[in-house]
Every structure is written in C-alpha cells, then in structure tokens.
Amino acid sequence: MIVRTRLAVGAALLLVFTQAVPASAAGPLKHNTNRYVGSAVAVQHLNAEADYKKVLTREFDSVTPENEMKWGVVEAVRGQYDWSGADAIVDYARRTGKTVRGHTLVWHSQLPDWVGGLEAAELRRVVKDHIRTEAGRYRGKIRAWDVVNEAFNEDGTRRQTVFQEKLGDRYIADAFRWAHAADPKAKLYINDYNIEGLNPKSDATYELVKSLKRQGVPIHGVGIQAHLSLMYGFPSGMKENIARFAALGLDVAITEADVRIPLPVTPEKLVSQADYFEQVWDACHAVRRCVEFTTWGFTDRHSWVPDVFPGEGAACLFDENLRPKPAYTRLNP
Ligand code: G3I
C-alpha cells in the first residue's frame, strides 16, 4: 500500500515536473546558438509521424540520417543500391532549409557480409568505389561527412576491423582522400564515442589527426559522439579536449549527444541529465571551432538506448509525447 502510494506520488511529481516546462518559451533551440543544432532522424518516423516531423523541423537546423546512409542500408547486396531513405532525408532537409551531416562512409558495423569476405586488393577497390558512389551522389548537398567511424579501441589501439586488418593503417588517409575527391566542399570528419574527455582513446585520435594534417590529408574535423550515461559520471577534461583538436586547425562537432538515465526516471535524474547536456553544450560553446551540437534523436519515443542498454533509457531532450524535458529547457531557457 505504502509502496503504491509512493509510486503514485512519484508519478504525479514527474508529471508535474515535465508538464511544468513551457513548450519552447524562448523559441526553437536552433535560434539559441550560432552553432549548427542537429538531430539524428529516422525516415520511417519522418514519414509516419506528423508530430515528430513538426518538432524536428521547428527545433533543429541540421539532420543526420540515423541509418539511411550506412553501407548495409545503401548497398546490402553488391551492386544493388537503395537510396530511398537517404534521398528522402536529403530532400526533406532541402525543403526545410536544413544542412545534412552524412553518416557514415567507412564503419565496421552495419556492414554487409559480402564486404567482409573480400581479399585485400578487391576490398580497397570496393571501399574506394563505395565512397566515390555515395559521396558523389550527394556532392554539394552534405555539409559534413563522418568519413571514418569508430576506428579505435578504448586503449587507443586501432580497432581490428576488416578495413584495418586487410588494408592496414593507411585505409583512413585513403578514405579521406577519396571522399574529398568525390565532394570537395564537404567537411570531412573522423567520428567516435568515448572521446569526449581526455583519455587514451581521445589521445590516439589526437595523434592520428595531427599526423593526417601533417601529411596534408583532407581532414577537417573531429566528431565527438557524446553518448553519455548518468551511471558513469561526466567525462573529465571535455573542454580541454575540444580545444586541443581545435588548436590543430580542425573543427569539432558534437555528433550524437544523448544522456542515458538508469530507469525509472525521477525528477532528480532529469535534473542530472540536464546538468550533463548543459556541460556538453557549454564545452562546445567554449571553443570557437566547435561548430555543431547534434543529438542522437530528439524524443524518448524513438531511441537506440533501451535496445542496447537494458534498464537505461529516456536519453533525449523531449519525452515520448514530445514535451520538452528539463534538459531542453536548460539549453534553451
Ligand atoms: O531495418 C531493420 C528492420 O527491417 C528489422 O525488422 C529490424 C529487426 O531488428 O531491424 C532493423 O534494423 C535495425 C536498424 O537499427 C534500424 O532500426 C538494426 O537491427 C539495428 O541494429 C540498427 O541499430 C542502429 C545502430 O546504430 C546499429 O549499430 C541504431 O538504430 C542507430 O541509432 C545506431 O547508431 C549508432 C551510430 O550509427 C554510430 N554511433 C553509435 C550509435 C548508437 O549505437
């Protein structure tokens, strides 16, 4: 009985807490900064849910296709391309005046099986062709590309992907050169998670981009995913980390921000989540060359988190009913 009463009071508090937040009193988030403000978007929701589309269109000025540009989606079968999802998002962005962050050209995940089976020389040709075909198709329509995604292990060693194992260290420089040839105006990024703060993985990324710049490889930015969890604490040294990349003459983008909450959600945890989002936002705004703040989806209605981290969720700025959460209000008071 007491437990039920407590639960009821907790739920009521939570309701009051979330509903008390006015719907965008200050205007949309994109007007509260001079950075690009983006969200990952999934084409099936964009097509099926008017309220999803409305909030995305109102709040953000950049979109990143969540899955639609990945190799496994665009060329699941060798030689058979499916651009339907990617085209729809690029079209939506053009119609609504948004820029597009392309995601992603070379990644070990969501990679079709047929790619993994190729021998080295053919793999190299296929990677070049994939980059040329995809970046070439959207030439002039992509503001920034995540060219290489998640190339490092946590200890700073290279992740042993099919690309690393068969093509060696040089595959990264090659990928950037091929992407640049296909779309010379797009800003080209390396992108990774757990490189928010100062740690062995961000050190390795730093050393790599420094060396690529020294060799004249066309790399323009570092994408910091920023998938954070209240369970692990806020990464230390984020501002310093962003600043050291910028000092190399590179742009920095926050590319996939979200903050997972260990369930159940409580008003206190929503405040902590707001603290985390604000710290990421502030770290980006502290460095002139941090040019973008993108979240990995914007509503708890659709998020990759519960599938991958059972027991955690509610990682976005808006709740399942598209009401702004305290984190949203913190960024856009
Ligand atoms: O499209 C199929 C559908 O036909 C099928 O019925 C269904 C059954 O599971 O799967 C659907 O594909 C899923 C796809 O998302 C679309 O919903 C895949 O199984 C699922 O693995 C895939 O997950 C994506 C994940 O990347 C893949 O690793 C997430 O949506 C996406 O948010 C996530 O995004 C990544 C970034 O690209 C890179 N950084 C980390 C981030 C989070 O993991």
mmCIF file of C-alpha atoms and ligand atoms in Angstrom:
data_model
loop_
_atom_site.group_PDB
_atom_site.id
_atom_site.type_symbol
_atom_site.label_atom_id
_atom_site.label_comp_id
_atom_site.label_asym_id
_atom_site.label_seq_id
_atom_site.Cartn_x
_atom_site.Cartn_y
_atom_site.Cartn_z
ATOM 1 C CA MET A 1 0.000 0.000 0.000
ATOM 2 C CA ILE A 2 2.748 2.428 1.059
ATOM 3 C CA VAL A 3 4.769 1.403 -1.960
ATOM 4 C CA ARG A 4 1.812 2.033 -4.257
ATOM 5 C CA THR A 5 1.167 5.433 -2.688
ATOM 6 C CA ARG A 6 4.812 6.360 -3.076
ATOM 7 C CA LEU A 7 4.766 5.272 -6.678
ATOM 8 C CA ALA A 8 1.643 7.326 -7.312
ATOM 9 C CA VAL A 9 3.172 10.411 -5.675
ATOM 10 C CA GLY A 10 6.372 9.898 -7.653
ATOM 11 C CA ALA A 11 4.457 9.588 -10.906
ATOM 12 C CA ALA A 12 2.408 12.694 -10.132
ATOM 13 C CA LEU A 13 5.558 14.670 -9.320
ATOM 14 C CA LEU A 14 7.143 13.514 -12.528
ATOM 15 C CA LEU A 15 4.091 14.584 -14.494
ATOM 16 C CA VAL A 16 4.052 17.995 -12.845
ATOM 17 C CA PHE A 17 7.764 18.300 -13.405
ATOM 18 C CA THR A 18 7.664 17.564 -17.124
ATOM 19 C CA GLN A 19 4.436 19.422 -17.812
ATOM 20 C CA ALA A 20 5.616 22.492 -15.923
ATOM 21 C CA VAL A 21 8.198 23.057 -18.627
ATOM 22 C CA PRO A 22 6.723 25.515 -21.116
ATOM 23 C CA ALA A 23 6.815 24.445 -24.729
ATOM 24 C CA SER A 24 9.750 26.370 -26.064
ATOM 25 C CA ALA A 25 9.130 29.699 -24.331
ATOM 26 C CA ALA A 26 12.277 31.149 -25.857
ATOM 27 C CA GLY A 27 11.716 29.972 -29.401
ATOM 28 C CA PRO A 28 13.322 26.986 -31.038
ATOM 29 C CA LEU A 29 16.665 25.631 -29.862
ATOM 30 C CA LYS A 30 18.294 26.399 -33.212
ATOM 31 C CA HIS A 31 17.797 30.122 -32.554
ATOM 32 C CA ASN A 32 19.602 29.994 -29.232
ATOM 33 C CA THR A 33 23.094 29.456 -30.630
ATOM 34 C CA ASN A 34 25.357 30.259 -33.540
ATOM 35 C CA ARG A 35 26.337 26.574 -33.850
ATOM 36 C CA TYR A 36 24.566 24.083 -36.103
ATOM 37 C CA VAL A 37 21.973 22.326 -33.965
ATOM 38 C CA GLY A 38 21.111 18.897 -35.259
ATOM 39 C CA SER A 39 19.362 15.661 -34.591
ATOM 40 C CA ALA A 40 19.600 12.181 -35.984
ATOM 41 C CA VAL A 41 16.462 11.413 -37.976
ATOM 42 C CA ALA A 42 14.885 8.117 -38.999
ATOM 43 C CA VAL A 43 12.999 8.210 -42.258
ATOM 44 C CA GLN A 44 10.242 5.839 -41.147
ATOM 45 C CA HIS A 45 9.252 8.205 -38.324
ATOM 46 C CA LEU A 46 9.595 11.258 -40.530
ATOM 47 C CA ASN A 47 7.140 9.715 -42.970
ATOM 48 C CA ALA A 48 4.689 8.312 -40.436
ATOM 49 C CA GLU A 49 4.505 10.780 -37.553
ATOM 50 C CA ALA A 50 3.380 14.358 -38.143
ATOM 51 C CA ASP A 51 4.248 15.472 -34.593
ATOM 52 C CA TYR A 52 7.774 14.036 -34.898
ATOM 53 C CA LYS A 53 8.301 15.898 -38.148
ATOM 54 C CA LYS A 54 6.887 19.107 -36.699
ATOM 55 C CA VAL A 55 9.261 19.196 -33.718
ATOM 56 C CA LEU A 56 12.285 18.183 -35.802
ATOM 57 C CA THR A 57 11.513 20.879 -38.350
ATOM 58 C CA ARG A 58 10.936 23.533 -35.707
ATOM 59 C CA GLU A 59 13.871 22.916 -33.389
ATOM 60 C CA PHE A 60 16.877 21.898 -35.497
ATOM 61 C CA ASP A 61 18.763 23.245 -38.483
ATOM 62 C CA SER A 62 20.815 20.145 -39.281
ATOM 63 C CA VAL A 63 19.894 16.488 -39.657
ATOM 64 C CA THR A 64 21.925 13.283 -39.618
ATOM 65 C CA PRO A 65 20.358 10.161 -41.145
ATOM 66 C CA GLU A 66 20.391 7.660 -38.283
ATOM 67 C CA ASN A 67 20.811 4.589 -40.501
ATOM 68 C CA GLU A 68 19.843 5.517 -44.055
ATOM 69 C CA MET A 69 23.327 6.301 -45.391
ATOM 70 C CA LYS A 70 25.084 3.312 -43.837
ATOM 71 C CA TRP A 71 26.659 0.782 -46.164
ATOM 72 C CA GLY A 72 24.382 -2.032 -45.010
ATOM 73 C CA VAL A 73 21.363 0.039 -45.998
ATOM 74 C CA VAL A 74 22.516 1.582 -49.284
ATOM 75 C CA GLU A 75 24.237 -1.483 -50.734
ATOM 76 C CA ALA A 76 23.165 -4.553 -48.789
ATOM 77 C CA VAL A 77 23.543 -6.583 -51.980
ATOM 78 C CA ARG A 78 26.618 -5.912 -54.060
ATOM 79 C CA GLY A 79 25.826 -3.591 -56.958
ATOM 80 C CA GLN A 80 22.209 -3.004 -55.909
ATOM 81 C CA TYR A 81 21.793 0.421 -54.410
ATOM 82 C CA ASP A 82 18.863 1.623 -52.367
ATOM 83 C CA TRP A 83 18.994 5.359 -51.892
ATOM 84 C CA SER A 84 15.336 5.770 -50.974
ATOM 85 C CA GLY A 85 15.795 6.607 -47.295
ATOM 86 C CA ALA A 86 18.861 8.794 -47.814
ATOM 87 C CA ASP A 87 17.253 10.666 -50.705
ATOM 88 C CA ALA A 88 14.109 11.300 -48.661
ATOM 89 C CA ILE A 89 16.106 12.848 -45.830
ATOM 90 C CA VAL A 90 18.297 14.954 -48.112
ATOM 91 C CA ASP A 91 15.124 16.171 -49.838
ATOM 92 C CA TYR A 92 13.426 16.939 -46.533
ATOM 93 C CA ALA A 93 16.495 18.942 -45.475
ATOM 94 C CA ARG A 94 16.481 20.932 -48.712
ATOM 95 C CA ARG A 95 12.773 21.722 -48.419
ATOM 96 C CA THR A 96 13.093 22.831 -44.793
ATOM 97 C CA GLY A 97 16.379 24.740 -45.132
ATOM 98 C CA LYS A 98 18.487 22.358 -43.049
ATOM 99 C CA THR A 99 22.021 21.157 -43.630
ATOM 100 C CA VAL A 100 22.869 17.461 -43.645
ATOM 101 C CA ARG A 101 25.539 15.600 -41.743
ATOM 102 C CA GLY A 102 26.326 12.453 -43.736
ATOM 103 C CA HIS A 103 26.754 9.322 -41.619
ATOM 104 C CA THR A 104 28.847 7.262 -42.355
ATOM 105 C CA LEU A 105 31.131 6.069 -45.155
ATOM 106 C CA VAL A 106 33.547 3.613 -43.516
ATOM 107 C CA TRP A 107 32.351 1.749 -40.425
ATOM 108 C CA HIS A 108 32.779 -1.857 -39.302
ATOM 109 C CA SER A 109 29.174 -2.051 -38.083
ATOM 110 C CA GLN A 110 26.067 -2.309 -40.260
ATOM 111 C CA LEU A 111 28.438 -3.503 -42.941
ATOM 112 C CA PRO A 112 27.087 -6.061 -45.415
ATOM 113 C CA ASP A 113 28.559 -9.558 -45.108
ATOM 114 C CA TRP A 114 29.776 -9.520 -48.704
ATOM 115 C CA VAL A 115 32.270 -6.761 -47.906
ATOM 116 C CA GLY A 116 33.855 -8.781 -45.119
ATOM 117 C CA GLY A 117 34.627 -11.670 -47.459
ATOM 118 C CA LEU A 118 36.736 -9.734 -49.987
ATOM 119 C CA GLU A 119 40.503 -10.089 -50.303
ATOM 120 C CA ALA A 120 42.668 -7.009 -49.752
ATOM 121 C CA ALA A 121 43.108 -5.617 -53.270
ATOM 122 C CA GLU A 122 39.449 -6.011 -54.108
ATOM 123 C CA LEU A 123 38.349 -4.614 -50.747
ATOM 124 C CA ARG A 124 40.403 -1.495 -51.429
ATOM 125 C CA ARG A 125 38.731 -1.032 -54.816
ATOM 126 C CA VAL A 126 35.293 -1.627 -53.293
ATOM 127 C CA VAL A 127 35.830 0.874 -50.463
ATOM 128 C CA LYS A 128 37.015 3.474 -52.951
ATOM 129 C CA ASP A 129 34.039 2.787 -55.174
ATOM 130 C CA HIS A 130 31.604 2.924 -52.245
ATOM 131 C CA ILE A 131 32.935 6.298 -51.103
ATOM 132 C CA ARG A 132 33.008 7.678 -54.638
ATOM 133 C CA THR A 133 29.484 6.489 -55.339
ATOM 134 C CA GLU A 134 27.843 7.663 -52.130
ATOM 135 C CA ALA A 135 29.730 10.914 -51.518
ATOM 136 C CA GLY A 136 29.475 11.607 -55.262
ATOM 137 C CA ARG A 137 25.705 11.093 -55.321
ATOM 138 C CA TYR A 138 25.224 13.748 -52.651
ATOM 139 C CA ARG A 139 28.033 16.049 -53.816
ATOM 140 C CA GLY A 140 27.251 19.617 -52.771
ATOM 141 C CA LYS A 141 24.354 18.546 -50.551
ATOM 142 C CA ILE A 142 26.244 17.368 -47.486
ATOM 143 C CA ARG A 143 27.704 19.936 -45.103
ATOM 144 C CA ALA A 144 29.853 17.388 -43.269
ATOM 145 C CA TRP A 145 30.594 13.684 -43.644
ATOM 146 C CA ASP A 146 31.528 11.211 -40.936
ATOM 147 C CA VAL A 147 34.067 9.584 -43.239
ATOM 148 C CA VAL A 148 35.533 7.069 -40.804
ATOM 149 C CA ASN A 149 33.570 5.983 -37.771
ATOM 150 C CA GLU A 150 34.840 4.350 -34.565
ATOM 151 C CA ALA A 151 38.352 3.366 -35.653
ATOM 152 C CA PHE A 152 39.855 2.983 -32.172
ATOM 153 C CA ASN A 153 39.600 0.696 -29.171
ATOM 154 C CA GLU A 154 39.265 2.139 -25.681
ATOM 155 C CA ASP A 155 43.006 1.730 -25.019
ATOM 156 C CA GLY A 156 43.881 3.776 -28.092
ATOM 157 C CA THR A 157 44.929 0.885 -30.318
ATOM 158 C CA ARG A 158 43.368 0.568 -33.736
ATOM 159 C CA ARG A 159 40.141 -1.428 -33.773
ATOM 160 C CA GLN A 160 40.735 -4.646 -35.682
ATOM 161 C CA THR A 161 38.069 -4.179 -38.326
ATOM 162 C CA VAL A 162 38.084 -5.762 -41.763
ATOM 163 C CA PHE A 163 39.482 -2.463 -43.089
ATOM 164 C CA GLN A 164 42.294 -2.317 -40.553
ATOM 165 C CA GLU A 165 43.182 -5.997 -40.873
ATOM 166 C CA LYS A 166 43.213 -6.155 -44.649
ATOM 167 C CA LEU A 167 44.195 -2.642 -45.710
ATOM 168 C CA GLY A 168 46.404 -1.596 -42.797
ATOM 169 C CA ASP A 169 46.751 1.813 -41.142
ATOM 170 C CA ARG A 170 46.612 3.709 -44.437
ATOM 171 C CA TYR A 171 42.926 2.951 -45.015
ATOM 172 C CA ILE A 172 41.940 6.047 -43.040
ATOM 173 C CA ALA A 173 44.024 8.509 -45.083
ATOM 174 C CA ASP A 174 42.815 6.834 -48.282
ATOM 175 C CA ALA A 175 39.169 7.161 -47.237
ATOM 176 C CA PHE A 176 39.558 10.884 -46.623
ATOM 177 C CA ARG A 177 41.304 11.445 -49.959
ATOM 178 C CA TRP A 178 38.602 9.547 -51.840
ATOM 179 C CA ALA A 179 35.818 11.395 -50.034
ATOM 180 C CA HIS A 180 37.430 14.743 -50.782
ATOM 181 C CA ALA A 181 37.756 13.890 -54.463
ATOM 182 C CA ALA A 182 34.058 12.941 -54.567
ATOM 183 C CA ASP A 183 32.749 16.023 -52.745
ATOM 184 C CA PRO A 184 35.427 18.710 -52.434
ATOM 185 C CA LYS A 185 33.257 21.148 -50.451
ATOM 186 C CA ALA A 186 32.065 18.776 -47.726
ATOM 187 C CA LYS A 187 33.803 18.997 -44.364
ATOM 188 C CA LEU A 188 35.324 15.609 -43.621
ATOM 189 C CA TYR A 189 35.333 14.203 -40.105
ATOM 190 C CA ILE A 190 36.584 11.257 -38.141
ATOM 191 C CA ASN A 191 33.914 10.342 -35.576
ATOM 192 C CA ASP A 192 33.991 8.270 -32.384
ATOM 193 C CA TYR A 193 32.454 7.647 -28.959
ATOM 194 C CA ASN A 194 34.203 7.853 -25.583
ATOM 195 C CA ILE A 195 36.496 10.578 -26.877
ATOM 196 C CA GLU A 196 34.647 13.358 -25.034
ATOM 197 C CA GLY A 197 37.246 13.778 -22.311
ATOM 198 C CA LEU A 198 40.990 13.279 -22.009
ATOM 199 C CA ASN A 199 41.738 9.554 -22.160
ATOM 200 C CA PRO A 200 43.799 7.017 -24.161
ATOM 201 C CA LYS A 201 41.206 6.850 -26.935
ATOM 202 C CA SER A 202 40.979 10.620 -27.411
ATOM 203 C CA ASP A 203 44.808 10.796 -27.178
ATOM 204 C CA ALA A 204 45.058 8.274 -30.019
ATOM 205 C CA THR A 205 42.525 10.220 -32.068
ATOM 206 C CA TYR A 206 44.522 13.386 -31.418
ATOM 207 C CA GLU A 207 47.782 11.793 -32.552
ATOM 208 C CA LEU A 208 46.137 10.396 -35.667
ATOM 209 C CA VAL A 209 44.523 13.645 -36.794
ATOM 210 C CA LYS A 210 47.722 15.548 -36.057
ATOM 211 C CA SER A 211 49.636 13.185 -38.286
ATOM 212 C CA LEU A 212 46.974 13.258 -41.018
ATOM 213 C CA LYS A 213 47.069 17.059 -41.023
ATOM 214 C CA ARG A 214 50.871 16.993 -41.220
ATOM 215 C CA GLN A 215 50.663 14.697 -44.265
ATOM 216 C CA GLY A 216 48.182 17.025 -45.974
ATOM 217 C CA VAL A 217 45.297 14.557 -45.808
ATOM 218 C CA PRO A 218 41.986 16.401 -46.334
ATOM 219 C CA ILE A 219 40.537 16.012 -42.847
ATOM 220 C CA HIS A 220 38.576 18.946 -41.465
ATOM 221 C CA GLY A 221 37.060 17.859 -38.202
ATOM 222 C CA VAL A 222 36.676 15.548 -35.250
ATOM 223 C CA GLY A 223 33.223 14.265 -34.366
ATOM 224 C CA ILE A 224 32.672 13.601 -30.688
ATOM 225 C CA GLN A 225 29.614 11.392 -30.348
ATOM 226 C CA ALA A 226 28.848 12.124 -26.671
ATOM 227 C CA HIS A 227 26.744 9.095 -25.792
ATOM 228 C CA LEU A 228 26.762 9.670 -22.047
ATOM 229 C CA SER A 229 25.245 7.808 -19.112
ATOM 230 C CA LEU A 230 24.353 9.068 -15.646
ATOM 231 C CA MET A 231 25.807 5.799 -14.373
ATOM 232 C CA TYR A 232 29.368 6.589 -15.459
ATOM 233 C CA GLY A 233 29.789 10.217 -14.491
ATOM 234 C CA PHE A 234 30.646 13.142 -16.732
ATOM 235 C CA PRO A 235 33.874 12.716 -18.717
ATOM 236 C CA SER A 236 36.701 14.863 -17.392
ATOM 237 C CA GLY A 237 38.501 17.439 -19.499
ATOM 238 C CA MET A 238 35.943 17.818 -22.274
ATOM 239 C CA LYS A 239 36.632 21.498 -22.879
ATOM 240 C CA GLU A 240 40.398 20.945 -22.937
ATOM 241 C CA ASN A 241 39.938 18.036 -25.297
ATOM 242 C CA ILE A 242 37.847 20.059 -27.746
ATOM 243 C CA ALA A 243 40.362 22.903 -27.508
ATOM 244 C CA ARG A 244 43.327 20.690 -28.367
ATOM 245 C CA PHE A 245 41.636 19.428 -31.539
ATOM 246 C CA ALA A 246 40.738 22.993 -32.500
ATOM 247 C CA ALA A 247 44.352 24.044 -31.930
ATOM 248 C CA LEU A 248 45.358 21.655 -34.716
ATOM 249 C CA GLY A 249 43.248 23.716 -37.097
ATOM 250 C CA LEU A 250 40.291 21.326 -37.075
ATOM 251 C CA ASP A 251 36.599 21.860 -36.489
ATOM 252 C CA VAL A 252 34.900 19.858 -33.767
ATOM 253 C CA ALA A 253 31.300 18.667 -33.753
ATOM 254 C CA ILE A 254 29.217 17.059 -31.058
ATOM 255 C CA THR A 255 27.625 14.468 -33.315
ATOM 256 C CA GLU A 256 25.391 12.074 -31.354
ATOM 257 C CA ALA A 257 24.709 13.501 -27.910
ATOM 258 C CA ASP A 258 22.358 11.708 -25.551
ATOM 259 C CA VAL A 259 22.355 11.056 -21.811
ATOM 260 C CA ARG A 260 21.017 7.694 -20.630
ATOM 261 C CA ILE A 261 19.115 7.504 -17.375
ATOM 262 C CA PRO A 262 19.036 4.346 -15.246
ATOM 263 C CA LEU A 263 15.312 3.597 -15.102
ATOM 264 C CA PRO A 264 12.958 4.504 -13.569
ATOM 265 C CA VAL A 265 13.092 8.178 -14.418
ATOM 266 C CA THR A 266 12.767 10.539 -11.436
ATOM 267 C CA PRO A 267 12.684 14.338 -11.262
ATOM 268 C CA GLU A 268 16.157 14.263 -9.691
ATOM 269 C CA LYS A 269 17.585 12.193 -12.518
ATOM 270 C CA LEU A 270 16.069 14.557 -15.069
ATOM 271 C CA VAL A 271 17.920 17.399 -13.378
ATOM 272 C CA SER A 272 21.191 15.433 -13.525
ATOM 273 C CA GLN A 273 20.518 14.717 -17.172
ATOM 274 C CA ALA A 274 20.042 18.442 -17.746
ATOM 275 C CA ASP A 275 23.386 19.077 -15.997
ATOM 276 C CA TYR A 276 25.125 16.661 -18.388
ATOM 277 C CA PHE A 277 23.569 18.120 -21.517
ATOM 278 C CA GLU A 278 24.422 21.615 -20.338
ATOM 279 C CA GLN A 279 28.051 20.665 -19.724
ATOM 280 C CA VAL A 280 28.352 19.283 -23.263
ATOM 281 C CA TRP A 281 26.647 22.369 -24.688
ATOM 282 C CA ASP A 282 28.912 24.683 -22.668
ATOM 283 C CA ALA A 283 32.085 22.788 -23.575
ATOM 284 C CA CYS A 284 31.202 23.144 -27.245
ATOM 285 C CA HIS A 285 30.345 26.825 -26.904
ATOM 286 C CA ALA A 286 33.608 27.493 -25.057
ATOM 287 C CA VAL A 287 35.645 26.739 -28.186
ATOM 288 C CA ARG A 288 35.071 28.792 -31.319
ATOM 289 C CA ARG A 289 35.785 25.875 -33.632
ATOM 290 C CA CYS A 290 33.207 23.611 -32.037
ATOM 291 C CA VAL A 291 30.696 24.257 -34.774
ATOM 292 C CA GLU A 292 27.868 21.784 -34.185
ATOM 293 C CA PHE A 293 25.749 20.321 -31.428
ATOM 294 C CA THR A 294 23.787 17.295 -32.667
ATOM 295 C CA THR A 295 21.744 14.880 -30.578
ATOM 296 C CA TRP A 296 21.134 11.230 -31.474
ATOM 297 C CA GLY A 297 17.417 11.549 -31.928
ATOM 298 C CA PHE A 298 15.331 14.031 -30.007
ATOM 299 C CA THR A 299 12.482 12.080 -28.482
ATOM 300 C CA ASP A 300 12.387 9.246 -25.955
ATOM 301 C CA ARG A 301 9.708 7.745 -28.181
ATOM 302 C CA HIS A 302 12.459 6.529 -30.501
ATOM 303 C CA SER A 303 15.917 5.837 -29.203
ATOM 304 C CA TRP A 304 18.538 3.153 -29.719
ATOM 305 C CA VAL A 305 19.335 3.141 -25.992
ATOM 306 C CA PRO A 306 16.830 0.657 -24.480
ATOM 307 C CA ASP A 307 17.705 -1.974 -27.115
ATOM 308 C CA VAL A 308 21.404 -1.806 -26.352
ATOM 309 C CA PHE A 309 21.411 -0.899 -22.635
ATOM 310 C CA PRO A 310 18.541 -2.709 -20.939
ATOM 311 C CA GLY A 311 17.484 -0.825 -17.808
ATOM 312 C CA GLU A 312 18.582 2.535 -19.186
ATOM 313 C CA GLY A 313 16.618 4.955 -21.343
ATOM 314 C CA ALA A 314 14.965 8.379 -21.595
ATOM 315 C CA ALA A 315 18.171 9.769 -23.101
ATOM 316 C CA CYS A 316 16.750 12.564 -25.279
ATOM 317 C CA LEU A 317 15.736 16.217 -24.915
ATOM 318 C CA PHE A 318 11.998 15.553 -25.462
ATOM 319 C CA ASP A 319 9.854 12.906 -23.798
ATOM 320 C CA GLU A 320 7.773 10.274 -25.576
ATOM 321 C CA ASN A 321 4.950 12.753 -26.069
ATOM 322 C CA LEU A 322 7.340 15.330 -27.460
ATOM 323 C CA ARG A 323 7.171 17.524 -24.401
ATOM 324 C CA PRO A 324 10.464 19.322 -23.707
ATOM 325 C CA LYS A 325 12.325 17.834 -20.737
ATOM 326 C CA PRO A 326 14.351 19.814 -18.174
ATOM 327 C CA ALA A 327 17.470 19.232 -20.292
ATOM 328 C CA TYR A 328 15.853 21.021 -23.214
ATOM 329 C CA THR A 329 14.878 23.965 -21.038
ATOM 330 C CA ARG A 330 18.389 24.141 -19.659
ATOM 331 C CA LEU A 331 19.816 24.566 -23.161
ATOM 332 C CA ASN A 332 17.058 26.940 -24.213
ATOM 333 C CA PRO A 333 15.863 28.779 -21.104
HETATM 334 O O1 G3I B 1 15.702 -2.156 -40.562
HETATM 335 C C1 G3I B 1 15.661 -3.381 -39.823
HETATM 336 C C2 G3I B 1 14.285 -3.968 -39.854
HETATM 337 O O2 G3I B 1 13.965 -4.299 -41.182
HETATM 338 C C3 G3I B 1 14.244 -5.198 -38.934
HETATM 339 O O3 G3I B 1 12.942 -5.679 -38.857
HETATM 340 C C4 G3I B 1 14.699 -4.838 -37.546
HETATM 341 C C5 G3I B 1 14.767 -6.045 -36.607
HETATM 342 O O4 G3I B 1 15.704 -5.862 -35.581
HETATM 343 O O5 G3I B 1 15.999 -4.293 -37.627
HETATM 344 C C6 G3I B 1 16.067 -3.099 -38.401
HETATM 345 O O6 G3I B 1 17.380 -2.625 -38.420
HETATM 346 C C7 G3I B 1 17.844 -2.043 -37.217
HETATM 347 C C8 G3I B 1 18.210 -0.602 -37.510
HETATM 348 O O7 G3I B 1 18.826 -0.037 -36.375
HETATM 349 C C9 G3I B 1 17.006 0.249 -37.903
HETATM 350 O O8 G3I B 1 16.102 0.346 -36.849
HETATM 351 C C10 G3I B 1 19.059 -2.821 -36.774
HETATM 352 O O9 G3I B 1 18.674 -4.114 -36.365
HETATM 353 C C11 G3I B 1 19.725 -2.103 -35.617
HETATM 354 O O10 G3I B 1 20.970 -2.762 -35.330
HETATM 355 C C12 G3I B 1 20.021 -0.678 -36.013
HETATM 356 O O11 G3I B 1 20.600 -0.046 -34.893
HETATM 357 C C13 G3I B 1 21.295 1.161 -35.174
HETATM 358 C C14 G3I B 1 22.719 1.048 -34.700
HETATM 359 O O12 G3I B 1 23.398 2.274 -34.900
HETATM 360 C C15 G3I B 1 23.481 -0.035 -35.451
HETATM 361 O O13 G3I B 1 24.701 -0.242 -34.886
HETATM 362 C C16 G3I B 1 20.590 2.287 -34.421
HETATM 363 O O14 G3I B 1 19.281 2.486 -34.976
HETATM 364 C C17 G3I B 1 21.411 3.562 -34.529
HETATM 365 O O15 G3I B 1 20.868 4.533 -33.682
HETATM 366 C C18 G3I B 1 22.843 3.291 -34.119
HETATM 367 O O16 G3I B 1 23.585 4.463 -34.294
HETATM 368 C C19 G3I B 1 24.957 4.433 -33.908
HETATM 369 C C20 G3I B 1 25.721 5.340 -34.841
HETATM 370 O O17 G3I B 1 25.486 4.986 -36.180
HETATM 371 C C21 G3I B 1 27.217 5.329 -34.546
HETATM 372 N N1 G3I B 1 27.461 5.634 -33.144
HETATM 373 C C22 G3I B 1 26.699 4.849 -32.178
HETATM 374 C C23 G3I B 1 25.199 4.928 -32.468
HETATM 375 C C24 G3I B 1 24.393 4.192 -31.428
HETATM 376 O O18 G3I B 1 24.679 2.823 -31.449
#
